[in-house]
């Protein structure tokens, strides 16, 4: 059996070169506050992989995606080991664009803090009188730069995103920036409406895009998972306060309350976290992992 070693490792993902394509593995690692925690969350990688596949399929009419297969039998024997099952995505090779595409449909988190300070989010002026967790009149696009592991992404304006893209792709900056904005908002609107019908509010999310070998813009990486999005239950939603969530908020809250934890979680926090991930997956897809 041919052995493979990752050509790139992120906080959660490992990427392997498979000749004409890549194999992206979502591990069971979990990160918070830019740290990889000492625990793993069993089945988390499977949720991320299979939920991304669901959304790639659902949005293929809006924009092409990088997905080739999540069936391990389509992959080399090395990836048919138990540790890779349901966690591996065979995908197209893309030249990834240097922009994180963030869309916010509700005001929360850092956006809420910024709004309290000066009435804006990432330089975009919002209506007066909004409450925490309010739905925005229209989703807003707030791009950021991509940081290396351990660094923070930096929020930039739409105009600055044009400059970043123009530097990387002379003559294409404005065209690519507009494509990214339109695709990001279009995907969010379609998926947020669907999720709402299943009892989940997608408060915000981020996407990554790349250019394929034919020069076509394609969405890649992960898509609308609890790692890259804020999912809130529709039941009990009430603006004016923070909302319970289907993501790793249990982890963040516990770490904030236990600053001496050395990034090691107790079992009950692990259990609650994966239960929320799986619940969101089942609500959205009608399937269980």
mmCIF file of C-alpha atoms in Angstrom:
data_model
loop_
_atom_site.group_PDB
_atom_site.id
_atom_site.type_symbol
_atom_site.label_atom_id
_atom_site.label_comp_id
_atom_site.label_asym_id
_atom_site.label_seq_id
_atom_site.Cartn_x
_atom_site.Cartn_y
_atom_site.Cartn_z
ATOM 1 C CA UNK A 1 0.000 0.000 0.000
ATOM 2 C CA UNK A 2 1.360 3.377 -0.990
ATOM 3 C CA UNK A 3 1.766 5.719 1.972
ATOM 4 C CA UNK A 4 0.751 9.380 1.738
ATOM 5 C CA UNK A 5 1.918 12.326 3.822
ATOM 6 C CA UNK A 6 0.069 15.665 3.952
ATOM 7 C CA UNK A 7 1.363 18.447 1.738
ATOM 8 C CA UNK A 8 -0.397 20.911 4.026
ATOM 9 C CA UNK A 9 -1.862 20.746 7.527
ATOM 10 C CA UNK A 10 -4.265 23.254 9.008
ATOM 11 C CA UNK A 11 -5.771 23.442 12.468
ATOM 12 C CA UNK A 12 -8.382 20.839 11.518
ATOM 13 C CA UNK A 13 -7.634 19.675 7.963
ATOM 14 C CA UNK A 14 -4.911 17.697 6.226
ATOM 15 C CA UNK A 15 -4.422 17.956 2.454
ATOM 16 C CA UNK A 16 -2.824 15.187 0.390
ATOM 17 C CA UNK A 17 -1.645 15.325 -3.226
ATOM 18 C CA UNK A 18 -3.317 12.619 -5.323
ATOM 19 C CA UNK A 19 -1.837 13.454 -8.699
ATOM 20 C CA UNK A 20 -4.571 15.109 -10.749
ATOM 21 C CA UNK A 21 -6.575 15.985 -7.629
ATOM 22 C CA UNK A 22 -6.327 16.519 -3.893
ATOM 23 C CA UNK A 23 -7.698 14.576 -0.948
ATOM 24 C CA UNK A 24 -8.778 16.803 1.925
ATOM 25 C CA UNK A 25 -9.253 15.095 5.280
ATOM 26 C CA UNK A 26 -11.314 16.721 8.027
ATOM 27 C CA UNK A 27 -9.816 15.352 11.238
ATOM 28 C CA UNK A 28 -11.552 15.140 14.599
ATOM 29 C CA UNK A 29 -9.300 17.891 15.934
ATOM 30 C CA UNK A 30 -10.991 21.017 17.257
ATOM 31 C CA UNK A 31 -9.634 24.527 17.562
ATOM 32 C CA UNK A 32 -10.742 27.566 19.519
ATOM 33 C CA UNK A 33 -9.191 30.990 19.929
ATOM 34 C CA UNK A 34 -6.544 30.022 17.332
ATOM 35 C CA UNK A 35 -5.362 27.036 19.419
ATOM 36 C CA UNK A 36 -5.655 23.359 18.551
ATOM 37 C CA UNK A 37 -7.111 21.685 21.640
ATOM 38 C CA UNK A 38 -5.603 18.587 23.216
ATOM 39 C CA UNK A 39 -8.856 16.627 22.805
ATOM 40 C CA UNK A 40 -10.400 15.245 19.660
ATOM 41 C CA UNK A 41 -14.153 15.216 19.020
ATOM 42 C CA UNK A 42 -15.192 11.793 17.658
ATOM 43 C CA UNK A 43 -17.154 12.022 14.380
ATOM 44 C CA UNK A 44 -16.580 15.754 14.020
ATOM 45 C CA UNK A 45 -14.608 15.235 10.799
ATOM 46 C CA UNK A 46 -17.448 13.169 9.358
ATOM 47 C CA UNK A 47 -19.992 15.917 10.111
ATOM 48 C CA UNK A 48 -17.828 18.551 8.427
ATOM 49 C CA UNK A 49 -17.231 16.387 5.346
ATOM 50 C CA UNK A 50 -20.780 15.169 4.812
ATOM 51 C CA UNK A 51 -22.398 18.514 5.613
ATOM 52 C CA UNK A 52 -20.111 20.253 3.123
ATOM 53 C CA UNK A 53 -21.071 17.665 0.489
ATOM 54 C CA UNK A 54 -24.756 18.338 1.143
ATOM 55 C CA UNK A 55 -24.295 22.078 0.584
ATOM 56 C CA UNK A 56 -22.021 21.661 -2.453
ATOM 57 C CA UNK A 57 -24.741 19.581 -4.089
ATOM 58 C CA UNK A 58 -27.464 22.037 -3.048
ATOM 59 C CA UNK A 59 -25.693 25.096 -4.516
ATOM 60 C CA UNK A 60 -24.224 23.633 -7.708
ATOM 61 C CA UNK A 61 -26.743 25.661 -9.724
ATOM 62 C CA UNK A 62 -25.226 28.912 -8.371
ATOM 63 C CA UNK A 63 -21.507 28.180 -8.718
ATOM 64 C CA UNK A 64 -19.315 25.146 -9.532
ATOM 65 C CA UNK A 65 -17.547 23.478 -6.595
ATOM 66 C CA UNK A 66 -14.375 21.472 -6.063
ATOM 67 C CA UNK A 67 -16.086 18.215 -5.020
ATOM 68 C CA UNK A 68 -15.251 15.007 -6.888
ATOM 69 C CA UNK A 69 -16.196 12.324 -4.307
ATOM 70 C CA UNK A 70 -16.521 11.611 -0.600
ATOM 71 C CA UNK A 71 -16.660 7.846 -1.212
ATOM 72 C CA UNK A 72 -13.423 6.367 0.120
ATOM 73 C CA UNK A 73 -13.661 3.470 -2.338
ATOM 74 C CA UNK A 74 -12.966 6.042 -5.091
ATOM 75 C CA UNK A 75 -9.667 6.928 -3.394
ATOM 76 C CA UNK A 76 -6.304 5.144 -3.077
ATOM 77 C CA UNK A 77 -6.136 2.221 -0.632
ATOM 78 C CA UNK A 78 -4.345 4.366 1.969
ATOM 79 C CA UNK A 79 -7.546 6.428 2.406
ATOM 80 C CA UNK A 80 -9.688 3.344 2.919
ATOM 81 C CA UNK A 81 -8.316 2.952 6.453
ATOM 82 C CA UNK A 82 -10.868 3.416 9.219
ATOM 83 C CA UNK A 83 -9.446 6.781 10.322
ATOM 84 C CA UNK A 84 -10.271 8.301 6.925
ATOM 85 C CA UNK A 85 -13.781 6.890 6.414
ATOM 86 C CA UNK A 86 -16.432 9.634 5.980
ATOM 87 C CA UNK A 87 -13.767 12.285 6.624
ATOM 88 C CA UNK A 88 -12.125 12.491 3.192
ATOM 89 C CA UNK A 89 -13.016 14.621 0.183
ATOM 90 C CA UNK A 90 -11.451 14.024 -3.207
ATOM 91 C CA UNK A 91 -11.475 17.431 -4.844
ATOM 92 C CA UNK A 92 -10.206 19.446 -7.772
ATOM 93 C CA UNK A 93 -6.943 21.316 -7.530
ATOM 94 C CA UNK A 94 -7.637 25.046 -7.358
ATOM 95 C CA UNK A 95 -5.574 28.186 -7.121
ATOM 96 C CA UNK A 96 -7.191 29.543 -3.964
ATOM 97 C CA UNK A 97 -7.987 33.248 -3.891
ATOM 98 C CA UNK A 98 -6.399 35.281 -1.050
ATOM 99 C CA UNK A 99 -9.739 36.421 0.428
ATOM 100 C CA UNK A 100 -11.980 34.946 3.141
ATOM 101 C CA UNK A 101 -15.537 35.650 1.989
ATOM 102 C CA UNK A 102 -17.648 36.401 5.066
ATOM 103 C CA UNK A 103 -21.371 37.099 4.953
ATOM 104 C CA UNK A 104 -23.427 38.236 7.925
ATOM 105 C CA UNK A 105 -27.215 37.959 7.982
ATOM 106 C CA UNK A 106 -27.592 38.731 11.681
ATOM 107 C CA UNK A 107 -25.655 41.022 13.990
ATOM 108 C CA UNK A 108 -23.612 39.144 16.583
ATOM 109 C CA UNK A 109 -20.081 38.512 17.810
ATOM 110 C CA UNK A 110 -17.415 40.985 16.684
ATOM 111 C CA UNK A 111 -19.969 42.672 14.411
ATOM 112 C CA UNK A 112 -22.174 43.487 17.389
ATOM 113 C CA UNK A 113 -19.207 44.907 19.335
ATOM 114 C CA UNK A 114 -18.269 47.109 16.385
ATOM 115 C CA UNK A 115 -21.858 48.293 15.947
ATOM 116 C CA UNK A 116 -22.057 49.307 19.611
ATOM 117 C CA UNK A 117 -18.890 51.359 19.219
ATOM 118 C CA UNK A 118 -19.669 53.277 16.047
ATOM 119 C CA UNK A 119 -22.790 51.953 14.298
ATOM 120 C CA UNK A 120 -20.818 50.101 11.644
ATOM 121 C CA UNK A 121 -19.662 46.560 10.878
ATOM 122 C CA UNK A 122 -16.418 46.332 8.909
ATOM 123 C CA UNK A 123 -16.951 49.918 7.736
ATOM 124 C CA UNK A 124 -20.554 49.326 6.617
ATOM 125 C CA UNK A 125 -23.018 51.692 8.286
ATOM 126 C CA UNK A 126 -26.068 49.881 9.652
ATOM 127 C CA UNK A 127 -29.482 51.244 10.732
ATOM 128 C CA UNK A 128 -29.806 52.722 14.210
ATOM 129 C CA UNK A 129 -31.559 50.837 16.986
ATOM 130 C CA UNK A 130 -30.490 47.285 16.203
ATOM 131 C CA UNK A 131 -30.426 44.779 19.054
ATOM 132 C CA UNK A 132 -27.925 41.982 19.535
ATOM 133 C CA UNK A 133 -28.796 39.009 17.272
ATOM 134 C CA UNK A 134 -31.195 41.071 15.127
ATOM 135 C CA UNK A 135 -31.654 40.027 11.521
ATOM 136 C CA UNK A 136 -30.080 42.611 9.210
ATOM 137 C CA UNK A 137 -32.258 44.276 6.540
ATOM 138 C CA UNK A 138 -30.025 42.602 3.928
ATOM 139 C CA UNK A 139 -27.017 40.291 4.359
ATOM 140 C CA UNK A 140 -23.710 42.179 4.303
ATOM 141 C CA UNK A 141 -20.443 41.035 2.712
ATOM 142 C CA UNK A 142 -17.401 41.616 4.930
ATOM 143 C CA UNK A 143 -14.267 40.080 3.402
ATOM 144 C CA UNK A 144 -11.021 39.490 5.248
ATOM 145 C CA UNK A 145 -7.463 38.555 4.485
ATOM 146 C CA UNK A 146 -6.300 34.980 5.020
ATOM 147 C CA UNK A 147 -3.876 34.549 7.902
ATOM 148 C CA UNK A 148 -1.348 31.840 8.541
ATOM 149 C CA UNK A 149 -2.036 29.425 11.432
ATOM 150 C CA UNK A 150 -1.709 31.268 14.732
ATOM 151 C CA UNK A 151 -2.398 34.691 13.208
ATOM 152 C CA UNK A 152 -5.704 36.509 12.983
ATOM 153 C CA UNK A 153 -7.513 37.261 9.745
ATOM 154 C CA UNK A 154 -7.876 41.010 9.154
ATOM 155 C CA UNK A 155 -11.230 42.466 8.113
ATOM 156 C CA UNK A 156 -10.983 44.596 4.991
ATOM 157 C CA UNK A 157 -13.403 46.692 2.964
ATOM 158 C CA UNK A 158 -14.777 45.615 -0.393
ATOM 159 C CA UNK A 159 -12.535 48.246 -2.022
ATOM 160 C CA UNK A 160 -9.504 46.809 -0.238
ATOM 161 C CA UNK A 161 -10.459 43.325 -1.463
ATOM 162 C CA UNK A 162 -10.231 44.649 -5.019
ATOM 163 C CA UNK A 163 -6.694 45.869 -4.284
ATOM 164 C CA UNK A 164 -5.638 42.515 -2.787
ATOM 165 C CA UNK A 165 -7.008 40.612 -5.769
ATOM 166 C CA UNK A 166 -5.573 43.074 -8.298
ATOM 167 C CA UNK A 167 -2.126 42.589 -6.778
ATOM 168 C CA UNK A 168 -2.438 38.802 -7.146
ATOM 169 C CA UNK A 169 -4.244 38.896 -10.528
ATOM 170 C CA UNK A 170 -3.383 42.074 -12.445
ATOM 171 C CA UNK A 171 -6.323 43.256 -14.517
ATOM 172 C CA UNK A 172 -8.752 40.919 -12.706
ATOM 173 C CA UNK A 173 -9.125 42.540 -9.277
ATOM 174 C CA UNK A 174 -12.460 44.281 -9.779
ATOM 175 C CA UNK A 175 -13.978 41.395 -11.749
ATOM 176 C CA UNK A 176 -12.966 38.773 -9.166
ATOM 177 C CA UNK A 177 -14.041 40.939 -6.221
ATOM 178 C CA UNK A 178 -17.521 41.398 -7.713
ATOM 179 C CA UNK A 179 -17.805 37.685 -8.503
ATOM 180 C CA UNK A 180 -16.846 36.781 -4.934
ATOM 181 C CA UNK A 181 -19.334 39.209 -3.422
ATOM 182 C CA UNK A 182 -22.202 38.124 -5.681
ATOM 183 C CA UNK A 183 -21.531 34.405 -5.179
ATOM 184 C CA UNK A 184 -21.142 34.759 -1.411
ATOM 185 C CA UNK A 185 -24.415 36.615 -0.923
ATOM 186 C CA UNK A 186 -26.287 34.457 -3.451
ATOM 187 C CA UNK A 187 -25.203 31.203 -1.814
ATOM 188 C CA UNK A 188 -25.948 32.532 1.664
ATOM 189 C CA UNK A 189 -29.463 33.681 0.767
ATOM 190 C CA UNK A 190 -30.420 30.347 -0.822
ATOM 191 C CA UNK A 191 -28.959 28.240 1.990
ATOM 192 C CA UNK A 192 -30.184 30.445 4.839
ATOM 193 C CA UNK A 193 -33.737 30.229 3.473
ATOM 194 C CA UNK A 194 -33.476 26.433 3.251
ATOM 195 C CA UNK A 195 -31.981 26.122 6.745
ATOM 196 C CA UNK A 196 -34.736 28.299 8.201
ATOM 197 C CA UNK A 197 -37.306 25.849 6.815
ATOM 198 C CA UNK A 198 -35.507 23.129 8.825
ATOM 199 C CA UNK A 199 -35.444 25.131 12.062
ATOM 200 C CA UNK A 200 -31.908 26.544 11.850
ATOM 201 C CA UNK A 201 -30.850 30.192 11.537
ATOM 202 C CA UNK A 202 -27.530 30.689 9.754
ATOM 203 C CA UNK A 203 -26.378 33.912 11.398
ATOM 204 C CA UNK A 204 -23.143 34.203 9.442
ATOM 205 C CA UNK A 205 -20.638 32.076 7.573
ATOM 206 C CA UNK A 206 -17.468 32.207 5.503
ATOM 207 C CA UNK A 207 -16.568 30.719 2.135
ATOM 208 C CA UNK A 208 -13.365 30.197 0.200
ATOM 209 C CA UNK A 209 -13.072 30.273 -3.569
ATOM 210 C CA UNK A 210 -10.426 29.359 -6.102
ATOM 211 C CA UNK A 211 -9.743 29.341 -9.820
ATOM 212 C CA UNK A 212 -9.718 25.987 -11.618
ATOM 213 C CA UNK A 213 -7.531 24.897 -14.529
ATOM 214 C CA UNK A 214 -10.010 26.413 -16.988
ATOM 215 C CA UNK A 215 -9.951 29.825 -15.300
ATOM 216 C CA UNK A 216 -13.410 29.326 -13.766
ATOM 217 C CA UNK A 217 -14.212 30.532 -10.244
ATOM 218 C CA UNK A 218 -15.106 27.582 -7.998
ATOM 219 C CA UNK A 219 -16.085 27.268 -4.332
ATOM 220 C CA UNK A 220 -13.806 24.998 -2.306
ATOM 221 C CA UNK A 221 -12.632 24.125 1.204
ATOM 222 C CA UNK A 222 -15.573 23.478 3.574
ATOM 223 C CA UNK A 223 -19.045 24.915 3.262
ATOM 224 C CA UNK A 224 -21.671 25.935 5.811
ATOM 225 C CA UNK A 225 -20.454 23.708 8.627
ATOM 226 C CA UNK A 226 -20.630 24.399 12.373
ATOM 227 C CA UNK A 227 -16.889 25.175 12.171
ATOM 228 C CA UNK A 228 -17.269 27.902 9.557
ATOM 229 C CA UNK A 229 -20.706 29.271 10.488
ATOM 230 C CA UNK A 230 -22.931 30.333 13.344
ATOM 231 C CA UNK A 231 -26.009 28.093 13.467
ATOM 232 C CA UNK A 232 -28.789 29.051 15.881
ATOM 233 C CA UNK A 233 -31.997 27.128 16.649
ATOM 234 C CA UNK A 234 -35.032 28.945 15.251
ATOM 235 C CA UNK A 235 -37.068 27.733 18.206
ATOM 236 C CA UNK A 236 -36.556 30.178 21.041
ATOM 237 C CA UNK A 237 -34.795 32.767 18.873
ATOM 238 C CA UNK A 238 -35.130 36.123 20.586
ATOM 239 C CA UNK A 239 -33.168 39.263 19.617
ATOM 240 C CA UNK A 240 -31.688 41.379 22.396
ATOM 241 C CA UNK A 241 -29.238 38.768 23.672
ATOM 242 C CA UNK A 242 -26.800 36.096 22.546
ATOM 243 C CA UNK A 243 -28.326 32.895 21.131
ATOM 244 C CA UNK A 244 -27.645 29.220 21.860
ATOM 245 C CA UNK A 245 -25.834 27.604 18.946
ATOM 246 C CA UNK A 246 -25.097 24.388 17.101
ATOM 247 C CA UNK A 247 -21.381 25.019 16.898
ATOM 248 C CA UNK A 248 -18.384 24.924 19.229
ATOM 249 C CA UNK A 249 -19.744 27.661 21.495
ATOM 250 C CA UNK A 250 -19.841 25.129 24.363
ATOM 251 C CA UNK A 251 -16.081 24.811 23.906
ATOM 252 C CA UNK A 252 -15.432 28.552 23.751
ATOM 253 C CA UNK A 253 -17.612 29.235 26.800
ATOM 254 C CA UNK A 254 -15.914 26.510 28.848
ATOM 255 C CA UNK A 255 -12.429 27.725 27.913
ATOM 256 C CA UNK A 256 -13.317 31.313 28.852
ATOM 257 C CA UNK A 257 -14.640 30.112 32.223
ATOM 258 C CA UNK A 258 -11.576 27.912 32.800
ATOM 259 C CA UNK A 259 -8.522 29.951 31.772
ATOM 260 C CA UNK A 260 -6.109 27.471 33.414
ATOM 261 C CA UNK A 261 -7.368 24.493 31.423
ATOM 262 C CA UNK A 262 -4.303 24.307 29.143
ATOM 263 C CA UNK A 263 -6.771 23.718 26.280
ATOM 264 C CA UNK A 264 -7.907 20.332 27.588
ATOM 265 C CA UNK A 265 -11.669 19.739 27.722
ATOM 266 C CA UNK A 266 -13.708 17.568 30.122
ATOM 267 C CA UNK A 267 -15.670 14.715 28.562
ATOM 268 C CA UNK A 268 -19.089 16.291 29.093
ATOM 269 C CA UNK A 269 -18.109 19.343 27.013
ATOM 270 C CA UNK A 270 -16.859 17.024 24.247
ATOM 271 C CA UNK A 271 -20.122 15.042 24.348
ATOM 272 C CA UNK A 272 -22.295 18.171 24.217
ATOM 273 C CA UNK A 273 -20.285 19.591 21.332
ATOM 274 C CA UNK A 274 -20.531 16.562 19.025
ATOM 275 C CA UNK A 275 -24.213 16.123 19.934
ATOM 276 C CA UNK A 276 -24.879 19.662 18.682
ATOM 277 C CA UNK A 277 -22.901 19.087 15.475
ATOM 278 C CA UNK A 278 -24.830 15.879 14.757
ATOM 279 C CA UNK A 279 -28.178 17.475 15.589
ATOM 280 C CA UNK A 280 -27.532 20.259 13.081
ATOM 281 C CA UNK A 281 -26.510 17.734 10.412
ATOM 282 C CA UNK A 282 -29.651 15.675 10.917
ATOM 283 C CA UNK A 283 -31.976 18.685 10.907
ATOM 284 C CA UNK A 284 -30.477 20.001 7.668
ATOM 285 C CA UNK A 285 -30.078 16.740 5.729
ATOM 286 C CA UNK A 286 -32.639 14.385 7.260
ATOM 287 C CA UNK A 287 -29.829 11.827 7.734
ATOM 288 C CA UNK A 288 -27.820 10.582 10.692
ATOM 289 C CA UNK A 289 -24.098 9.978 11.010
#
